[in-house]
């Protein structure tokens, strides 16, 4: 089903942007962080909140950030903490920041840089927080390595406790941390999907071309989704990786991001460089525990696309479900436009 947007637009971002994240630790409201990607101007992090009972997104805080933001993640156990990956001189850096107490005032004070993740020598791609509750570990991924850090925000300290190397692999591009197992992480490269055991820092892989994103299903163990150039979106069972469980068509251009809903386990969002966000109904049950045809190839669902949000003028790299209200999601197009949408009209079909 094609359609425009009836969503709520936030127009506060002045520059191009790629990164938006749900503030999971803010249990009292629907809140997001968005970061800009300007080459020449001073970049910004915006704390964006939905006013209760009103159709309006407001800026709860605007903070200057010294560099272009390429990755942005909110801490799942403290709403005032977040991480960024950013350009730093000739290379890239990563830091954990703290939002100041008086962030609601019009001239917001500066962010506090708690610590840098500065053991990297290769290009840093992303930082991962374990998504469910308080955890004293953090993961950072660069082109060749995955680092496990022990962090202590109260003492502004971070220390590498183990490192896994991917020297024989194509460059790592990103990853996701298993919400059901804090010792398991998935990483992606241009040609493969790798699963790491953080206790041994060893990985196993499935070879597959042009994976751009990976996400674990937070409600069902062993189920992940990948966004791929050739196949669109694929669902996998980690216990049987020979064939995917399902294929979803994806986007007319690159499928850039994929996210499982935090509450409705069959709902999936995807975003692409075709300037669209797609809402999918992806049923994975006991009948989906293996290949769905004698040839071993997955079977496409009938009409898996619930809705396509197409009221955008630029590529969409950032999408985030609201953990406070799982019927809401925010999208961020490259031109800096944030839109909050509700999927409630499509839940009846689910």
PDB file of C-alpha atoms in Angstrom, residues 71 73 126-128 131 141 146 172-179 184-189 192-196 206 208 210-218 222-229 232-238 241 255-260 268-271 317 319:
ATOM      1  CA  UNK A  71      26.717   7.023  14.398  1.00  0.00           C
ATOM      2  CA  UNK A  73      23.203   5.637  20.100  1.00  0.00           C
ATOM      3  CA  UNK A 126      29.702   2.176  15.280  1.00  0.00           C
ATOM      4  CA  UNK A 127      29.203   1.817  19.021  1.00  0.00           C
ATOM      5  CA  UNK A 128      26.788  -0.733  20.514  1.00  0.00           C
ATOM      6  CA  UNK A 131      19.772  -2.989  24.480  1.00  0.00           C
ATOM      7  CA  UNK A 141      33.544  -1.736  15.868  1.00  0.00           C
ATOM      8  CA  UNK A 146      35.578  -5.470  17.557  1.00  0.00           C
ATOM      9  CA  UNK A 172      33.411  -4.457   8.984  1.00  0.00           C
ATOM     10  CA  UNK A 173      30.547  -1.998   8.437  1.00  0.00           C
ATOM     11  CA  UNK A 174      28.384  -2.262  11.554  1.00  0.00           C
ATOM     12  CA  UNK A 175      26.577  -4.652  13.831  1.00  0.00           C
ATOM     13  CA  UNK A 176      23.945  -5.431  16.462  1.00  0.00           C
ATOM     14  CA  UNK A 177      24.031  -6.837  20.001  1.00  0.00           C
ATOM     15  CA  UNK A 178      21.754  -9.773  20.794  1.00  0.00           C
ATOM     16  CA  UNK A 179      19.152  -8.623  23.373  1.00  0.00           C
ATOM     17  CA  UNK A 184      26.511 -12.595  21.258  1.00  0.00           C
ATOM     18  CA  UNK A 185      27.059  -9.907  18.616  1.00  0.00           C
ATOM     19  CA  UNK A 186      26.407  -9.875  14.864  1.00  0.00           C
ATOM     20  CA  UNK A 187      28.611  -7.834  12.529  1.00  0.00           C
ATOM     21  CA  UNK A 188      28.315  -7.171   8.806  1.00  0.00           C
ATOM     22  CA  UNK A 189      30.809  -6.752   5.983  1.00  0.00           C
ATOM     23  CA  UNK A 192      29.331 -11.668   4.893  1.00  0.00           C
ATOM     24  CA  UNK A 193      27.460 -11.757   8.177  1.00  0.00           C
ATOM     25  CA  UNK A 194      29.502 -12.720  11.243  1.00  0.00           C
ATOM     26  CA  UNK A 195      28.414 -13.931  14.667  1.00  0.00           C
ATOM     27  CA  UNK A 196      30.786 -13.329  17.574  1.00  0.00           C
ATOM     28  CA  UNK A 206      27.649 -16.850   6.370  1.00  0.00           C
ATOM     29  CA  UNK A 208      26.397 -13.067   1.549  1.00  0.00           C
ATOM     30  CA  UNK A 210      26.188  -6.342   0.199  1.00  0.00           C
ATOM     31  CA  UNK A 211      24.567  -6.454   3.637  1.00  0.00           C
ATOM     32  CA  UNK A 212      23.895  -2.919   4.846  1.00  0.00           C
ATOM     33  CA  UNK A 213      22.196  -3.511   8.205  1.00  0.00           C
ATOM     34  CA  UNK A 214      21.323  -6.225  10.729  1.00  0.00           C
ATOM     35  CA  UNK A 215      18.848  -6.273  13.617  1.00  0.00           C
ATOM     36  CA  UNK A 216      17.813  -8.846  16.229  1.00  0.00           C
ATOM     37  CA  UNK A 217      14.162  -9.540  16.980  1.00  0.00           C
ATOM     38  CA  UNK A 218      13.767  -8.378  20.613  1.00  0.00           C
ATOM     39  CA  UNK A 222      17.422 -16.561  17.304  1.00  0.00           C
ATOM     40  CA  UNK A 223      15.626 -14.392  14.731  1.00  0.00           C
ATOM     41  CA  UNK A 224      17.454 -11.617  12.891  1.00  0.00           C
ATOM     42  CA  UNK A 225      16.724  -9.407   9.892  1.00  0.00           C
ATOM     43  CA  UNK A 226      19.240  -8.187   7.321  1.00  0.00           C
ATOM     44  CA  UNK A 227      18.997  -5.376   4.779  1.00  0.00           C
ATOM     45  CA  UNK A 228      20.708  -6.380   1.543  1.00  0.00           C
ATOM     46  CA  UNK A 229      21.270  -4.847  -1.879  1.00  0.00           C
ATOM     47  CA  UNK A 232      15.989  -6.531   0.035  1.00  0.00           C
ATOM     48  CA  UNK A 233      15.163  -7.824   3.520  1.00  0.00           C
ATOM     49  CA  UNK A 234      15.843 -11.338   4.742  1.00  0.00           C
ATOM     50  CA  UNK A 235      14.817 -13.032   7.979  1.00  0.00           C
ATOM     51  CA  UNK A 236      17.119 -15.678   9.439  1.00  0.00           C
ATOM     52  CA  UNK A 237      17.018 -18.298  12.167  1.00  0.00           C
ATOM     53  CA  UNK A 238      20.439 -18.378  13.801  1.00  0.00           C
ATOM     54  CA  UNK A 241      21.649 -20.364   8.566  1.00  0.00           C
ATOM     55  CA  UNK A 255      17.608  -0.927   1.437  1.00  0.00           C
ATOM     56  CA  UNK A 256      19.687   0.875   4.030  1.00  0.00           C
ATOM     57  CA  UNK A 257      18.177   0.111   7.442  1.00  0.00           C
ATOM     58  CA  UNK A 258      15.919  -2.508   9.045  1.00  0.00           C
ATOM     59  CA  UNK A 259      14.370  -2.516  12.534  1.00  0.00           C
ATOM     60  CA  UNK A 260      12.147  -4.970  14.414  1.00  0.00           C
ATOM     61  CA  UNK A 268       9.444  -4.577  10.671  1.00  0.00           C
ATOM     62  CA  UNK A 269      10.478  -1.139   9.417  1.00  0.00           C
ATOM     63  CA  UNK A 270      12.886  -0.560   6.582  1.00  0.00           C
ATOM     64  CA  UNK A 271      14.343   2.593   5.072  1.00  0.00           C
ATOM     65  CA  UNK A 317      19.273   6.507   6.533  1.00  0.00           C
ATOM     66  CA  UNK A 319      14.711   5.014  11.523  1.00  0.00           C
TER      67      UNK A 319
END
